[in-house]
Amino acid sequence: MSFLLPKNSGRPLTLGIMGGTFDPVHIGHLVTAEEARQQFGLDYVIFIPAGAPPHKDQKLISSEEHRYIMTMLAVVDNPYFTVSRLEIDRKSPSYTIDTVRRFFQIYNNELNLYFITGADAILDIKTWKDYGELLEICSFIAASRPGYSFNKLKSIFGPAFKKITKKIHFLEIPAMSISSTYIRRRIAKGKTIKYLTPEPVEQYIYKNRLYLGSGAIR
Ligand code: ATP
Ligand code: MG
């Protein structure tokens, strides 16, 4: 078990896990995680940068170590946030179901698990590996995100909608149309990214000259 993962202390922990590419992490992720933590009484939120995201072109994303370090820098001032290397240390593609199963294993099933996503990700859930099992074994917190409507879930799930909403909790967060793509594009164009991501992350991006090439515009 990673030394960064919180330990059980006599009662099952309630954890939120937030998966993502985090290329780079930004305040949209952080506000979502903090709001989820408070509203759902989570003991901790664990950010899990994806190793080899099945849905994204691997040549175009920043290295795992850069994404991991930036995520660490972003959470360092929040005692309830931590980062796991579980997916970046795994050499095969990162599927959420594998990560969730691994968490139950690590905590001997003494765990309440919430998977935190944005609205765009939850609308994709039917494409996730073993999504039926995923909805059985953990709950989802789906945060509002400009441009994506939860109403679509009704047509996606049809008659099963009522059942799945027992496991998907909707979370309204202050509308933030910020995305990692938006940040990468701004950097490539020489525009400021101040306040869009925590300052240490901004410094890290400049220090390592990330997102400057044409590959950043994707
Ligand atoms: P990219 O533009 O590269 O896709 P992203 O900003 O969508 O980056 P991801 O790493 O893809 O960030 O997302 C990780 C998780 O965070 C996903 O569940 C996504 O829906 C959620 N998320 C990202 N940005 C926001 C936001 N502004 N508001 C709510 N949820 C968000
Ligand atoms: Mg995304």
Short mmCIF file of C-alpha atoms and ligand atoms in Angstrom, two decimals:
data_model
loop_
_atom_site.label_atom_id
_atom_site.label_comp_id
_atom_site.label_asym_id
_atom_site.label_seq_id
_atom_site.Cartn_x
_atom_site.Cartn_y
_atom_site.Cartn_z
CA MET A 1 0.00 0.00 0.00
CA SER A 2 1.35 3.38 -0.97
CA PHE A 3 2.59 5.41 1.96
CA LEU A 4 0.50 8.31 0.70
CA LEU A 5 -2.81 6.45 1.00
CA PRO A 6 -4.84 7.19 4.15
CA LYS A 7 -5.10 4.36 6.68
CA ASN A 8 -8.25 2.90 8.23
CA SER A 9 -8.54 3.81 11.87
CA GLY A 10 -11.16 1.54 13.38
CA ARG A 11 -13.95 2.35 10.93
CA PRO A 12 -14.28 2.04 7.17
CA LEU A 13 -13.03 5.11 5.34
CA THR A 14 -15.23 6.99 2.91
CA LEU A 15 -12.99 7.91 0.01
CA GLY A 16 -13.51 9.90 -3.14
CA ILE A 17 -11.31 9.00 -6.04
CA MET A 18 -10.85 11.33 -8.93
CA GLY A 19 -9.31 9.90 -12.07
CA GLY A 20 -8.09 12.01 -14.93
CA THR A 21 -5.29 12.76 -17.29
CA PHE A 22 -4.49 15.93 -15.36
CA ASP A 23 -2.49 17.39 -18.22
CA PRO A 24 -2.38 19.75 -16.40
CA VAL A 25 -4.50 19.67 -13.23
CA HIS A 26 -6.52 22.90 -12.81
CA ILE A 27 -8.95 24.64 -10.49
CA GLY A 28 -11.93 22.91 -12.13
CA HIS A 29 -10.62 19.60 -10.74
CA LEU A 30 -9.81 21.08 -7.35
CA VAL A 31 -13.12 22.90 -6.82
CA THR A 32 -15.00 19.76 -7.87
CA ALA A 33 -13.04 17.55 -5.46
CA GLU A 34 -13.38 19.95 -2.54
CA GLU A 35 -17.11 20.43 -3.04
CA ALA A 36 -17.60 16.64 -3.33
CA ARG A 37 -15.59 16.12 -0.14
CA GLN A 38 -17.76 18.50 1.84
CA GLN A 39 -21.15 17.59 0.45
CA PHE A 40 -20.62 13.83 0.71
CA GLY A 41 -18.62 13.75 3.95
CA LEU A 42 -15.58 12.15 2.30
CA ASP A 43 -12.63 11.48 4.59
CA TYR A 44 -10.19 12.03 1.73
CA VAL A 45 -10.08 12.57 -2.00
CA ILE A 46 -7.41 10.68 -3.91
CA PHE A 47 -6.37 12.01 -7.29
CA ILE A 48 -5.26 9.27 -9.66
CA PRO A 49 -3.42 10.43 -12.78
CA ALA A 50 -4.03 7.95 -15.58
CA GLY A 51 -1.09 5.98 -16.89
CA ALA A 52 -2.05 5.03 -20.39
CA PRO A 53 -5.51 6.52 -20.90
CA PRO A 54 -7.51 4.17 -23.14
CA HIS A 55 -9.43 7.11 -24.67
CA LYS A 56 -6.53 9.47 -25.42
CA ASP A 57 -3.65 9.45 -27.89
CA GLN A 58 -0.68 8.51 -25.75
CA LYS A 59 1.92 10.24 -27.90
CA LEU A 60 0.29 13.60 -27.34
CA ILE A 61 0.06 13.66 -23.57
CA SER A 62 2.74 14.82 -21.15
CA SER A 63 4.83 12.22 -19.39
CA GLU A 64 3.34 10.40 -16.45
CA GLU A 65 5.93 11.88 -14.08
CA HIS A 66 5.15 15.46 -15.14
CA ARG A 67 1.43 14.88 -14.64
CA TYR A 68 2.00 13.17 -11.31
CA ILE A 69 4.26 15.93 -10.00
CA MET A 70 1.88 18.68 -11.10
CA THR A 71 -1.01 16.92 -9.36
CA MET A 72 1.09 16.59 -6.19
CA LEU A 73 1.94 20.29 -6.33
CA ALA A 74 -1.75 21.14 -6.69
CA VAL A 75 -2.93 19.18 -3.64
CA VAL A 76 -0.10 19.88 -1.22
CA ASP A 77 -1.99 22.54 0.73
CA ASN A 78 -5.13 20.47 1.28
CA PRO A 79 -4.90 17.97 4.18
CA TYR A 80 -7.79 15.94 2.71
CA PHE A 81 -6.29 15.51 -0.74
CA THR A 82 -3.64 13.07 -1.86
CA VAL A 83 -2.33 11.53 -5.08
CA SER A 84 -1.93 7.88 -5.99
CA ARG A 85 0.62 6.41 -8.42
CA LEU A 86 -1.48 3.29 -8.84
CA GLU A 87 -2.36 3.86 -12.49
CA ILE A 88 0.91 5.39 -13.62
CA ASP A 89 2.89 2.52 -12.13
CA ARG A 90 0.68 -0.03 -13.85
CA LYS A 91 2.06 -0.87 -17.25
CA SER A 92 -1.21 -2.00 -18.83
CA PRO A 93 -3.99 0.47 -19.79
CA SER A 94 -5.76 2.10 -16.87
CA TYR A 95 -9.36 1.06 -16.58
CA THR A 96 -11.39 2.53 -13.75
CA ILE A 97 -12.83 -0.87 -12.85
CA ASP A 98 -9.33 -2.25 -12.20
CA THR A 99 -8.44 0.74 -10.04
CA VAL A 100 -11.65 0.48 -8.03
CA ARG A 101 -11.21 -3.28 -7.51
CA ARG A 102 -7.64 -2.63 -6.35
CA PHE A 103 -8.84 -0.08 -3.80
CA PHE A 104 -11.29 -2.57 -2.30
CA GLN A 105 -8.45 -5.06 -2.12
CA ILE A 106 -6.07 -2.61 -0.44
CA TYR A 107 -8.68 -1.77 2.20
CA ASN A 108 -9.96 -5.36 2.65
CA ASN A 109 -13.38 -4.23 1.43
CA GLU A 110 -13.72 -1.89 4.42
CA LEU A 111 -14.38 1.11 2.28
CA ASN A 112 -17.12 3.35 0.94
CA LEU A 113 -15.99 4.50 -2.44
CA TYR A 114 -17.19 7.42 -4.53
CA PHE A 115 -15.77 7.97 -7.98
CA ILE A 116 -15.81 11.68 -8.81
CA THR A 117 -16.23 12.77 -12.42
CA GLY A 118 -17.36 15.74 -14.45
CA ALA A 119 -20.58 15.65 -16.46
CA ASP A 120 -18.71 14.91 -19.71
CA ALA A 121 -17.15 11.78 -18.26
CA ILE A 122 -20.37 10.44 -16.76
CA LEU A 123 -22.15 10.81 -20.11
CA ASP A 124 -19.51 8.44 -21.50
CA ILE A 125 -19.91 5.84 -18.81
CA LYS A 126 -21.44 3.19 -21.05
CA THR A 127 -18.14 3.02 -22.94
CA TRP A 128 -16.22 2.22 -19.73
CA LYS A 129 -15.04 -1.33 -19.18
CA ASP A 130 -17.47 -3.31 -16.98
CA TYR A 131 -19.49 -0.19 -16.21
CA GLY A 132 -22.36 -2.32 -14.82
CA GLU A 133 -20.10 -3.80 -12.17
CA LEU A 134 -18.60 -0.38 -11.50
CA LEU A 135 -22.06 1.02 -10.71
CA GLU A 136 -22.67 -1.92 -8.38
CA ILE A 137 -19.53 -1.61 -6.31
CA CYS A 138 -19.06 2.14 -6.04
CA SER A 139 -21.10 5.29 -6.21
CA PHE A 140 -20.46 8.17 -8.58
CA ILE A 141 -20.43 11.88 -7.92
CA ALA A 142 -20.98 13.69 -11.20
CA ALA A 143 -20.18 17.39 -11.19
CA SER A 144 -21.88 19.87 -13.48
CA ARG A 145 -19.72 21.13 -16.32
CA PRO A 146 -20.71 23.82 -18.81
CA GLY A 147 -21.71 22.36 -22.15
CA TYR A 148 -22.84 18.97 -20.78
CA SER A 149 -26.37 18.20 -19.60
CA PHE A 150 -27.21 15.41 -17.16
CA ASN A 151 -30.59 15.13 -18.92
CA LYS A 152 -28.84 13.17 -21.65
CA LEU A 153 -28.35 10.30 -19.20
CA LYS A 154 -32.08 9.60 -19.44
CA SER A 155 -31.86 8.77 -23.13
CA ILE A 156 -28.54 6.98 -22.68
CA PHE A 157 -29.94 4.59 -20.05
CA GLY A 158 -33.63 4.50 -21.02
CA PRO A 159 -35.66 2.37 -18.59
CA ALA A 160 -32.57 1.68 -16.45
CA PHE A 161 -32.22 5.40 -15.67
CA LYS A 162 -34.08 5.25 -12.35
CA LYS A 163 -31.90 2.41 -11.12
CA ILE A 164 -28.62 4.03 -12.06
CA THR A 165 -29.49 7.37 -10.47
CA LYS A 166 -29.43 5.54 -7.14
CA LYS A 167 -25.67 5.21 -7.73
CA ILE A 168 -24.95 8.49 -9.52
CA HIS A 169 -25.18 11.60 -7.39
CA PHE A 170 -25.30 14.93 -9.14
CA LEU A 171 -23.23 17.76 -7.81
CA GLU A 172 -23.73 21.37 -8.79
CA ILE A 173 -20.47 23.29 -8.73
CA PRO A 174 -19.89 26.90 -9.70
CA ALA A 175 -19.86 26.79 -13.49
CA MET A 176 -16.31 26.55 -14.75
CA SER A 177 -15.74 26.06 -18.40
CA ILE A 178 -12.02 25.63 -17.74
CA SER A 179 -10.33 22.50 -19.07
CA SER A 180 -6.77 21.24 -19.45
CA THR A 181 -7.16 21.69 -23.19
CA TYR A 182 -7.96 25.36 -22.66
CA ILE A 183 -4.83 25.80 -20.52
CA ARG A 184 -2.58 23.99 -23.01
CA ARG A 185 -3.88 26.14 -25.84
CA ARG A 186 -3.36 29.34 -23.90
CA ILE A 187 0.25 28.41 -23.14
CA ALA A 188 0.94 27.50 -26.75
CA LYS A 189 -0.38 30.93 -27.76
CA GLY A 190 1.71 32.72 -25.13
CA LYS A 191 -1.32 33.75 -23.06
CA THR A 192 -1.38 33.93 -19.28
CA ILE A 193 -2.71 30.98 -17.26
CA LYS A 194 -2.52 32.78 -13.93
CA TYR A 195 -5.29 31.69 -11.48
CA LEU A 196 -6.42 28.85 -13.74
CA THR A 197 -4.17 26.41 -11.90
CA PRO A 198 -2.35 26.74 -8.54
CA GLU A 199 0.78 28.84 -8.77
CA PRO A 200 3.27 26.00 -8.12
CA VAL A 201 1.75 24.11 -11.06
CA GLU A 202 2.05 27.21 -13.24
CA GLN A 203 5.71 27.57 -12.23
CA TYR A 204 6.37 23.89 -12.91
CA ILE A 205 4.86 24.20 -16.39
CA TYR A 206 7.11 27.15 -17.25
CA LYS A 207 10.20 25.62 -15.66
CA ASN A 208 9.80 22.46 -17.73
CA ARG A 209 8.63 24.25 -20.87
CA LEU A 210 5.49 22.14 -21.13
CA TYR A 211 2.80 22.68 -23.79
CA LEU A 212 4.89 24.93 -26.00
CA GLY A 213 5.01 22.81 -29.14
CA SER A 214 2.30 22.35 -31.73
CA GLY A 215 1.43 19.02 -30.02
CA ALA A 216 -0.10 21.09 -27.22
CA ILE A 217 -2.86 22.22 -29.58
CA ARG A 218 -4.97 19.13 -29.80
P1 ATP B 1 -8.79 17.66 -21.25
O1 ATP B 1 -9.23 18.99 -21.80
O2 ATP B 1 -7.38 17.32 -21.56
O3 ATP B 1 -9.77 16.55 -21.55
P2 ATP B 1 -9.98 18.03 -18.63
O4 ATP B 1 -9.99 19.43 -18.14
O5 ATP B 1 -11.27 17.47 -19.17
O6 ATP B 1 -8.79 17.85 -19.65
P3 ATP B 1 -9.40 15.52 -17.41
O7 ATP B 1 -8.10 15.15 -16.80
O8 ATP B 1 -9.78 14.97 -18.74
O9 ATP B 1 -9.46 17.14 -17.45
O10 ATP B 1 -10.60 15.25 -16.40
C1 ATP B 1 -10.55 14.55 -15.21
C2 ATP B 1 -11.94 14.59 -14.56
O11 ATP B 1 -12.23 15.93 -14.14
C3 ATP B 1 -13.08 14.20 -15.52
O12 ATP B 1 -14.03 13.45 -14.79
C4 ATP B 1 -13.64 15.54 -15.94
O13 ATP B 1 -15.01 15.44 -16.30
C5 ATP B 1 -13.48 16.36 -14.66
N1 ATP B 1 -13.37 17.81 -14.92
C6 ATP B 1 -12.37 18.45 -15.58
N2 ATP B 1 -12.60 19.78 -15.65
C7 ATP B 1 -13.78 19.99 -15.00
C8 ATP B 1 -14.55 21.19 -14.73
N3 ATP B 1 -14.16 22.37 -15.17
N4 ATP B 1 -15.70 21.05 -14.04
C9 ATP B 1 -16.10 19.81 -13.64
N5 ATP B 1 -15.41 18.66 -13.84
C10 ATP B 1 -14.26 18.74 -14.52
MG MG B 2 -11.28 15.67 -20.28
#
